[in-house]
mmCIF file of C-alpha atoms in Angstrom:
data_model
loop_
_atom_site.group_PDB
_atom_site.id
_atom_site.type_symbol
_atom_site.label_atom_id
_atom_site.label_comp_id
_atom_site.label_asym_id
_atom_site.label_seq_id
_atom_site.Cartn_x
_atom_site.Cartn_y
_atom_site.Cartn_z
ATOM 1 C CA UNK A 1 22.045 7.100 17.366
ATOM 2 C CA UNK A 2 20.913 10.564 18.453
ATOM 3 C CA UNK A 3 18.695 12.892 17.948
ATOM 4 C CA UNK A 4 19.156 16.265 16.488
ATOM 5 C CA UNK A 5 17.269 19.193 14.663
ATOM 6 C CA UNK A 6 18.488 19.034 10.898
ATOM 7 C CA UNK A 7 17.089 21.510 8.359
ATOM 8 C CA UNK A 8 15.300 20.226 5.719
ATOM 9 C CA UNK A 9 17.049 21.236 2.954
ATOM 10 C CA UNK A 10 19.715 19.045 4.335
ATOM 11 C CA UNK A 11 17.830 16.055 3.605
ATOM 12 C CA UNK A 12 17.145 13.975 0.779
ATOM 13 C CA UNK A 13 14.221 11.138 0.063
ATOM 14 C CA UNK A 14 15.949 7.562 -0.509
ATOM 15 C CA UNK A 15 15.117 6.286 -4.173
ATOM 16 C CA UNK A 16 15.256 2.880 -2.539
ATOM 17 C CA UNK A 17 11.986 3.891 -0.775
ATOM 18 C CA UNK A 18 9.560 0.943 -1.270
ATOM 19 C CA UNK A 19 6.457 3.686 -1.129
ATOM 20 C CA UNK A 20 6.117 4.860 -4.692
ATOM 21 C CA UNK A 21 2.504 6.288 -4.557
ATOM 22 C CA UNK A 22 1.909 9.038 -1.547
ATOM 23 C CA UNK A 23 -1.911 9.990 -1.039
ATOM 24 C CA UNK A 24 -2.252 13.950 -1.108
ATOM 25 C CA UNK A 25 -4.809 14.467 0.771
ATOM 26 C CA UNK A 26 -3.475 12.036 3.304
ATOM 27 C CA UNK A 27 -0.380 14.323 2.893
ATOM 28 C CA UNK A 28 -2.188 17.528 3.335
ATOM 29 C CA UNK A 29 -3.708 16.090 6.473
ATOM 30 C CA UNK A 30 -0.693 16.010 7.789
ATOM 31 C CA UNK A 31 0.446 18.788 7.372
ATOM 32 C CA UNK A 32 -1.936 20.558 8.901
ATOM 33 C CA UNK A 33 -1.271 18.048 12.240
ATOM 34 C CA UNK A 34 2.265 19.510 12.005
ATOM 35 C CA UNK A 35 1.625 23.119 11.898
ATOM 36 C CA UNK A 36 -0.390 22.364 14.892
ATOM 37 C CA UNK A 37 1.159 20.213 16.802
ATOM 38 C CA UNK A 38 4.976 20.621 15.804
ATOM 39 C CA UNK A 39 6.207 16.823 14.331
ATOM 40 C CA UNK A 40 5.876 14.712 17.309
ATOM 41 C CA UNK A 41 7.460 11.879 16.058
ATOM 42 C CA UNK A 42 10.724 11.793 14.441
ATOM 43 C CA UNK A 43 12.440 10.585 11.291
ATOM 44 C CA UNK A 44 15.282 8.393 10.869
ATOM 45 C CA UNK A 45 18.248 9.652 8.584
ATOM 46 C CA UNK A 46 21.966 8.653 7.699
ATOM 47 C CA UNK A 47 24.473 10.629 6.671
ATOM 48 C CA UNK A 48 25.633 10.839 2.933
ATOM 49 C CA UNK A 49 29.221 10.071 2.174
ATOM 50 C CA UNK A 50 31.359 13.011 1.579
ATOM 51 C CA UNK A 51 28.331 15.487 1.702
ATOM 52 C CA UNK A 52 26.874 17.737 4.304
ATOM 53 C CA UNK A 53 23.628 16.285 3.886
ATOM 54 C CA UNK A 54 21.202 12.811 4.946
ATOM 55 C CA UNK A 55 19.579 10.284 3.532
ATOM 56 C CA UNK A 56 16.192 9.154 4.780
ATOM 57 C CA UNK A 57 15.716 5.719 6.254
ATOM 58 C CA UNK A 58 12.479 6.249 7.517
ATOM 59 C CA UNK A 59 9.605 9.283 7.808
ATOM 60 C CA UNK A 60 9.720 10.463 4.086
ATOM 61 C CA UNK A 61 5.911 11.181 4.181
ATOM 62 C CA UNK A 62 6.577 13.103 7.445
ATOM 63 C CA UNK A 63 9.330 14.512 5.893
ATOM 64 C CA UNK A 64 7.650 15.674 3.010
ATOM 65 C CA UNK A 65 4.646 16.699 5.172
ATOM 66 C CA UNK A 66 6.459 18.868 7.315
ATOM 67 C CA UNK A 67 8.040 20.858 4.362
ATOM 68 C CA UNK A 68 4.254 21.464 2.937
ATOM 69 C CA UNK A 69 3.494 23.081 6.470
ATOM 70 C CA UNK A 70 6.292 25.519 5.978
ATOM 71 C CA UNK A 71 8.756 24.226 8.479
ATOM 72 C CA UNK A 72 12.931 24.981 8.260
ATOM 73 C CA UNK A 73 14.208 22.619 10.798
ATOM 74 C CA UNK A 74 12.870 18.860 12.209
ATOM 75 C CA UNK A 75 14.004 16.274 15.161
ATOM 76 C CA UNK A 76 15.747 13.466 13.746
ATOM 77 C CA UNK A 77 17.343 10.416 14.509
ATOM 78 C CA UNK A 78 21.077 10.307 13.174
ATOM 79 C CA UNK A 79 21.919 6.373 12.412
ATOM 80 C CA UNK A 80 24.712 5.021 11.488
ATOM 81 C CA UNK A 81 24.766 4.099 7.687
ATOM 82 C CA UNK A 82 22.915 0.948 7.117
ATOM 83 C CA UNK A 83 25.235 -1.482 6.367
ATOM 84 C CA UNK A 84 23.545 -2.809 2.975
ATOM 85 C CA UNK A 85 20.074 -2.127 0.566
ATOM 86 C CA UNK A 86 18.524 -4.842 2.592
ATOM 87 C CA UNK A 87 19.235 -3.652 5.857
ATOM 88 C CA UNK A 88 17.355 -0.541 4.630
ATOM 89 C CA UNK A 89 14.449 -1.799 2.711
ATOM 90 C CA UNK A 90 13.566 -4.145 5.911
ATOM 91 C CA UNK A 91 13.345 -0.873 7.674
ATOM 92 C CA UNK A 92 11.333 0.916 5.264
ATOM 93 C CA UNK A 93 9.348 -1.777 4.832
ATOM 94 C CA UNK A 94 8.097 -2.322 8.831
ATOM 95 C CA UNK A 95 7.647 1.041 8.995
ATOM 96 C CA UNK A 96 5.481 1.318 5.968
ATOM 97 C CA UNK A 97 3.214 -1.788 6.747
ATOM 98 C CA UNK A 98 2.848 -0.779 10.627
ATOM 99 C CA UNK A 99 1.741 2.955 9.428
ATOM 100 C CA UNK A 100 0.312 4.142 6.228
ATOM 101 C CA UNK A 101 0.125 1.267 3.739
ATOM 102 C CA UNK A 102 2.667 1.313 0.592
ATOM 103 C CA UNK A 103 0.055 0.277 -3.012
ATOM 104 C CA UNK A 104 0.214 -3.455 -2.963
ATOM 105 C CA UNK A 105 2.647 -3.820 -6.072
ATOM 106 C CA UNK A 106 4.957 -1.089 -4.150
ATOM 107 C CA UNK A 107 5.101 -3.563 -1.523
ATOM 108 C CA UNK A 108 5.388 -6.365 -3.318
ATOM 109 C CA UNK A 109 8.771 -4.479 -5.567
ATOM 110 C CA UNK A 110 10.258 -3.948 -2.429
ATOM 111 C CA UNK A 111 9.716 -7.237 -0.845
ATOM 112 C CA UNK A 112 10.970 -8.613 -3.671
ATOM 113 C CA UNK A 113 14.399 -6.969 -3.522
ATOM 114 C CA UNK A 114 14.699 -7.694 0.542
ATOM 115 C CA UNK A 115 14.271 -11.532 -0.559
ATOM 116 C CA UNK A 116 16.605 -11.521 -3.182
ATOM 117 C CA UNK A 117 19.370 -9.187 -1.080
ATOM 118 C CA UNK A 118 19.011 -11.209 1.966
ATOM 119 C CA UNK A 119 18.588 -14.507 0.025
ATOM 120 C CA UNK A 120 15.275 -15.754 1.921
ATOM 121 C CA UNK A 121 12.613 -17.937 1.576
ATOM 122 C CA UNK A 122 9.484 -16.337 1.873
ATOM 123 C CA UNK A 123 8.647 -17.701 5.409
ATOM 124 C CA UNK A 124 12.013 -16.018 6.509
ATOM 125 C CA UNK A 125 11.275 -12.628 4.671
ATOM 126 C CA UNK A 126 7.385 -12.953 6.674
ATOM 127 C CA UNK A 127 9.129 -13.539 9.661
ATOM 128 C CA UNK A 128 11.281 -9.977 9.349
ATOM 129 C CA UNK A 129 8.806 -8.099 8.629
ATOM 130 C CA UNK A 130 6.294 -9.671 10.882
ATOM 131 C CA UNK A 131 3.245 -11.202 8.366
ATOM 132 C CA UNK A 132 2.839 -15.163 7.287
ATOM 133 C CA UNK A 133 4.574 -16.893 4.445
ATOM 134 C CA UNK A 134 1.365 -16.828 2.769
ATOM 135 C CA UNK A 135 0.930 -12.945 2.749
ATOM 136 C CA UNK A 136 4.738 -12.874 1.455
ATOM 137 C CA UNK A 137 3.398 -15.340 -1.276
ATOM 138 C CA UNK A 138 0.307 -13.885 -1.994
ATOM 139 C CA UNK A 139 2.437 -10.515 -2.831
ATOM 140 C CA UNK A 140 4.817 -11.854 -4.840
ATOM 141 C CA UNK A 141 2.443 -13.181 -7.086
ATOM 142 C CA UNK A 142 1.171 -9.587 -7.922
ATOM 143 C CA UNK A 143 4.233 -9.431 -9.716
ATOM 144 C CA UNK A 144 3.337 -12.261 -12.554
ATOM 145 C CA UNK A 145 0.513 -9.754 -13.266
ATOM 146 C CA UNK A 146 0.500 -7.045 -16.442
ATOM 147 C CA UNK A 147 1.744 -3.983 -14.668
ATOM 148 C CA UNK A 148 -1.085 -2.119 -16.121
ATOM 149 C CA UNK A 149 -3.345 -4.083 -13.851
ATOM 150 C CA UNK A 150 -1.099 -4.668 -11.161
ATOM 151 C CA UNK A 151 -0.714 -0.473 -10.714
ATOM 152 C CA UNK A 152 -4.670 -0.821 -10.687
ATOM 153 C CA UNK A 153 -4.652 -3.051 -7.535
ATOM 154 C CA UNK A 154 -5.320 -1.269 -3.958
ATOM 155 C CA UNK A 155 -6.038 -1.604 -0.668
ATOM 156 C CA UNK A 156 -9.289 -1.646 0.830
ATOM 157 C CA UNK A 157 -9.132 -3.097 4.291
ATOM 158 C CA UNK A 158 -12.687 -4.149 5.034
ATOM 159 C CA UNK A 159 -14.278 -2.039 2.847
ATOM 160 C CA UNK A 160 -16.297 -3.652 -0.188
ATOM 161 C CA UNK A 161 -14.109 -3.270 -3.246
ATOM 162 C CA UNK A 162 -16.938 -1.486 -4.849
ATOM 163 C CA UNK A 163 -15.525 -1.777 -8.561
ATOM 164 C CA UNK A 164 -11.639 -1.478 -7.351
ATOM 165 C CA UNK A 165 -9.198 -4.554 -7.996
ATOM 166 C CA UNK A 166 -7.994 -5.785 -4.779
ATOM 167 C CA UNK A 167 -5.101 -8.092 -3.837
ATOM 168 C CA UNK A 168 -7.226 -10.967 -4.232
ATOM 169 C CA UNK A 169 -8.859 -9.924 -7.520
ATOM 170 C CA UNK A 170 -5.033 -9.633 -8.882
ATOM 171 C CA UNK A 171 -4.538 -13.657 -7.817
ATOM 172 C CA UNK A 172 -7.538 -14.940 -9.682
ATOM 173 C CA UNK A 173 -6.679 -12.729 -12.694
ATOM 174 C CA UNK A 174 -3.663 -14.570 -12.522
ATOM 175 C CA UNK A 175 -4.602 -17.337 -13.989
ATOM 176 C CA UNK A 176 -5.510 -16.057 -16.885
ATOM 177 C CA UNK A 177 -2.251 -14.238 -17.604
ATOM 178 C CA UNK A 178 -1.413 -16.481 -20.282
ATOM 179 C CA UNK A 179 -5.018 -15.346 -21.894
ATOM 180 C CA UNK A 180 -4.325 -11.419 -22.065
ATOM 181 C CA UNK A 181 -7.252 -10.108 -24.084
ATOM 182 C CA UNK A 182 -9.439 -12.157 -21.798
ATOM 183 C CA UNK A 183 -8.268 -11.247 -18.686
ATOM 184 C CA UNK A 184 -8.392 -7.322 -20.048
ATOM 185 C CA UNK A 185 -11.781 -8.147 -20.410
ATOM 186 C CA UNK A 186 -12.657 -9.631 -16.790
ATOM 187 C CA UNK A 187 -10.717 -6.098 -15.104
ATOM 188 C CA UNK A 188 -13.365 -4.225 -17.242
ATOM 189 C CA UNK A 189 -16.348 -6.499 -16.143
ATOM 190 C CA UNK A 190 -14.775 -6.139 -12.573
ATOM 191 C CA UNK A 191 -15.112 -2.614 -12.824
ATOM 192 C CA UNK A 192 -18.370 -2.312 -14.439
ATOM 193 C CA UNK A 193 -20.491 -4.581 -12.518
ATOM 194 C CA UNK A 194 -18.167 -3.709 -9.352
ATOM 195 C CA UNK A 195 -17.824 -7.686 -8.757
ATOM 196 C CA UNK A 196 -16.375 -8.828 -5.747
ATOM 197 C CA UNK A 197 -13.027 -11.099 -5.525
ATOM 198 C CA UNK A 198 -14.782 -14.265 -5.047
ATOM 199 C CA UNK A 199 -17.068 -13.617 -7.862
ATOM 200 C CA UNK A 200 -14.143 -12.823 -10.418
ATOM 201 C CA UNK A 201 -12.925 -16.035 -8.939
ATOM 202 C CA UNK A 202 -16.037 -17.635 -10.100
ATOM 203 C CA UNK A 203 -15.915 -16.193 -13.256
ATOM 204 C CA UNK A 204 -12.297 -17.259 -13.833
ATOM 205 C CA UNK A 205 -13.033 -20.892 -12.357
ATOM 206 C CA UNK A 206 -15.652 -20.933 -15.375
ATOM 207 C CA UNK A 207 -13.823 -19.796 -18.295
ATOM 208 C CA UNK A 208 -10.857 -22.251 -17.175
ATOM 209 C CA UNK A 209 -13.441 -25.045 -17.217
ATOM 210 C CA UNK A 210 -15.323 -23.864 -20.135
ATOM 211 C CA UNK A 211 -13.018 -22.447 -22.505
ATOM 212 C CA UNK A 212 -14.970 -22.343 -25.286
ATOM 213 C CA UNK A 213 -17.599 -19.887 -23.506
ATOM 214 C CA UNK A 214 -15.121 -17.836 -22.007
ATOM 215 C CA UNK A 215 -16.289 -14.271 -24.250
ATOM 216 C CA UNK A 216 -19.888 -15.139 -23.784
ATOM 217 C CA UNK A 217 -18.982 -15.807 -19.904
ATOM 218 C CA UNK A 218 -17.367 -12.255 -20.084
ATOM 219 C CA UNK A 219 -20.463 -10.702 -22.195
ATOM 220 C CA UNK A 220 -22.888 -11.853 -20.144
ATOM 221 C CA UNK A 221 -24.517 -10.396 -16.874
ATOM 222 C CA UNK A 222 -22.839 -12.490 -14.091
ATOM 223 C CA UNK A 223 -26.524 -13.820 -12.702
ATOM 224 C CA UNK A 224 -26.679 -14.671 -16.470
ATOM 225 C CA UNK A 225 -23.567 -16.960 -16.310
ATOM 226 C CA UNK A 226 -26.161 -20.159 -15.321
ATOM 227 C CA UNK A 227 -27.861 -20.251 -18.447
ATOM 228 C CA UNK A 228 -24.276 -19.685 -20.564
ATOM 229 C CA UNK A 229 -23.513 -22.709 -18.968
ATOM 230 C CA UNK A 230 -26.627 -24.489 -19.559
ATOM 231 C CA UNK A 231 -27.739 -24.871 -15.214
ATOM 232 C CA UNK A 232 -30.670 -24.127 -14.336
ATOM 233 C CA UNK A 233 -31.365 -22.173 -10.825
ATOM 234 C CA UNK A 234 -32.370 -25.389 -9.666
ATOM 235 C CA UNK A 235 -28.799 -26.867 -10.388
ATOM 236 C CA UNK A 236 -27.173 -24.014 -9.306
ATOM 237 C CA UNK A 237 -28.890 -22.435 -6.315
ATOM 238 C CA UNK A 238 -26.210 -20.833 -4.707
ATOM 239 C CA UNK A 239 -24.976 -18.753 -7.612
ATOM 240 C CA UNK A 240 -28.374 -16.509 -6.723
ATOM 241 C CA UNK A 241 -27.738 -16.428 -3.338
ATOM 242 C CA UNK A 242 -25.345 -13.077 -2.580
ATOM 243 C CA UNK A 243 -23.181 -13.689 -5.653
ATOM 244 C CA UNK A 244 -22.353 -17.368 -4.114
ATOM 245 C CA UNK A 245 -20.718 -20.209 -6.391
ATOM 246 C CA UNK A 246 -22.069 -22.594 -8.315
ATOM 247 C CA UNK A 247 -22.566 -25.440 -6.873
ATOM 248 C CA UNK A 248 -21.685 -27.217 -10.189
ATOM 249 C CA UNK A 249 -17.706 -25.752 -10.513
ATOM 250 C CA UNK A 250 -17.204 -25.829 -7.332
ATOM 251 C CA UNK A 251 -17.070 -29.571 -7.841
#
């Protein structure tokens, strides 16, 4: 590998990329880093067969952030062409979760193709790209979601989800993917009474177990969900405390 100056217009983005969704202001930001600073850090490229151009492996966003500031020319790595997709993707993919963080479905597209390319279990793919089994699992399963909601899900890091469907949200709607009108109507109730991910789970757990409440569950308030289910705040004292559980379904 080496590193050269390559004009941008020799460059092209990778439709492999795992990031779908790039943030504009995040972009902007950028941007104005690089007009200041000059891009400090550079991006990875390989060249295209029987073309005087690249392909990106890695640095599209500071790629695409350096042509906003106006420049003609950036440092980049020359590689040698990656040997297969999942070669690539891996690459992308480390890259992606180390720095700016792709939309959970995004990464859980593109984790999907490295598992299927390299034929891995979901423990090996974690250990490539450095995060448990679990998380591997936990991503996957945003695929068994309506892509309407699973496009809806972000990331919030330790922020409260404040009315935004979160990774965890998406595995407790889940469950009610077989139930589609119903589980339209818990992302709206999400959204509207900005409920966390263990209260949707809550909610969920309820209609499961009480099937035949499940649109008054959904109608009501969610302090009201006690008296839907005919517990009193002495049978369910937790369920008042914070947004915690009932006591009864937890059972």
């Amino acid at each position: 590998m080496e590193l050269q100056l390559i004009a941008l217009s020799r460059i092209v983005e990778d439709t492999d990329q795992p990031r779908k969704v790039l943030d504009d202001a995040s972009l902007a930001g950028l941007a104005d880093s690089i007009r200041q600073h000059g891009l400090l850090n550079p991006i990875t490229i390989v060249p295209l067969e029987g073309v005087d151009g690249f392909r990106i492996v890695t640095g599209e966003r500071r790629w695409r952030a350096s042509q906003l500031a106006g420049l003609f020319e950036i440092p980049c790595i020359v590689a040698a062409p990656a040997e297969d997709t999942a070669a690539r993707v891996s690459e992308q993919l480390v890259e992606n979760l180390q720095r700016e963080e792709l939309a959970p479905l995004d990464k859980a597209r593109a984790i999907q193709v490295l598992k299927e390319n390299l034929d891995a279990t979901n423990c090996e793919v974690g250990q490539r790209l450095g995060v448990s089994e679990r998380t591997v699992g936990y991503l996957l399963d945003l695929l068994a979601l309506p892509e309407a909601i699973g496009e809806q899900i972000v990331n919030v890091g330790s922020r409260p989800a404040d009315g935004q469907l979160t990774e965890k949200h998406g595995r407790f709607l889940k469950q009610l993917n077989e139930q589609p009108d119903l589980q339209a109507h818990l992302v709206e109730k999400i959204r509207g009474e900005k409920l966390s991910a263990d209260d949707a789970g809550k909610v969920v757990k309820a209609i499961r177990e009480n099937p035949d409440k499940a649109e008054a569950l959904l109608d009501a308030k969610f302090e009201e969900i006690p008296s839907i289910l005919g517990l009193s705040r002495e049978e369910a004292p937790n369920f008042y405390v914070g947004g915690a559980f009932l006591n009864q379904l937890d059972r």
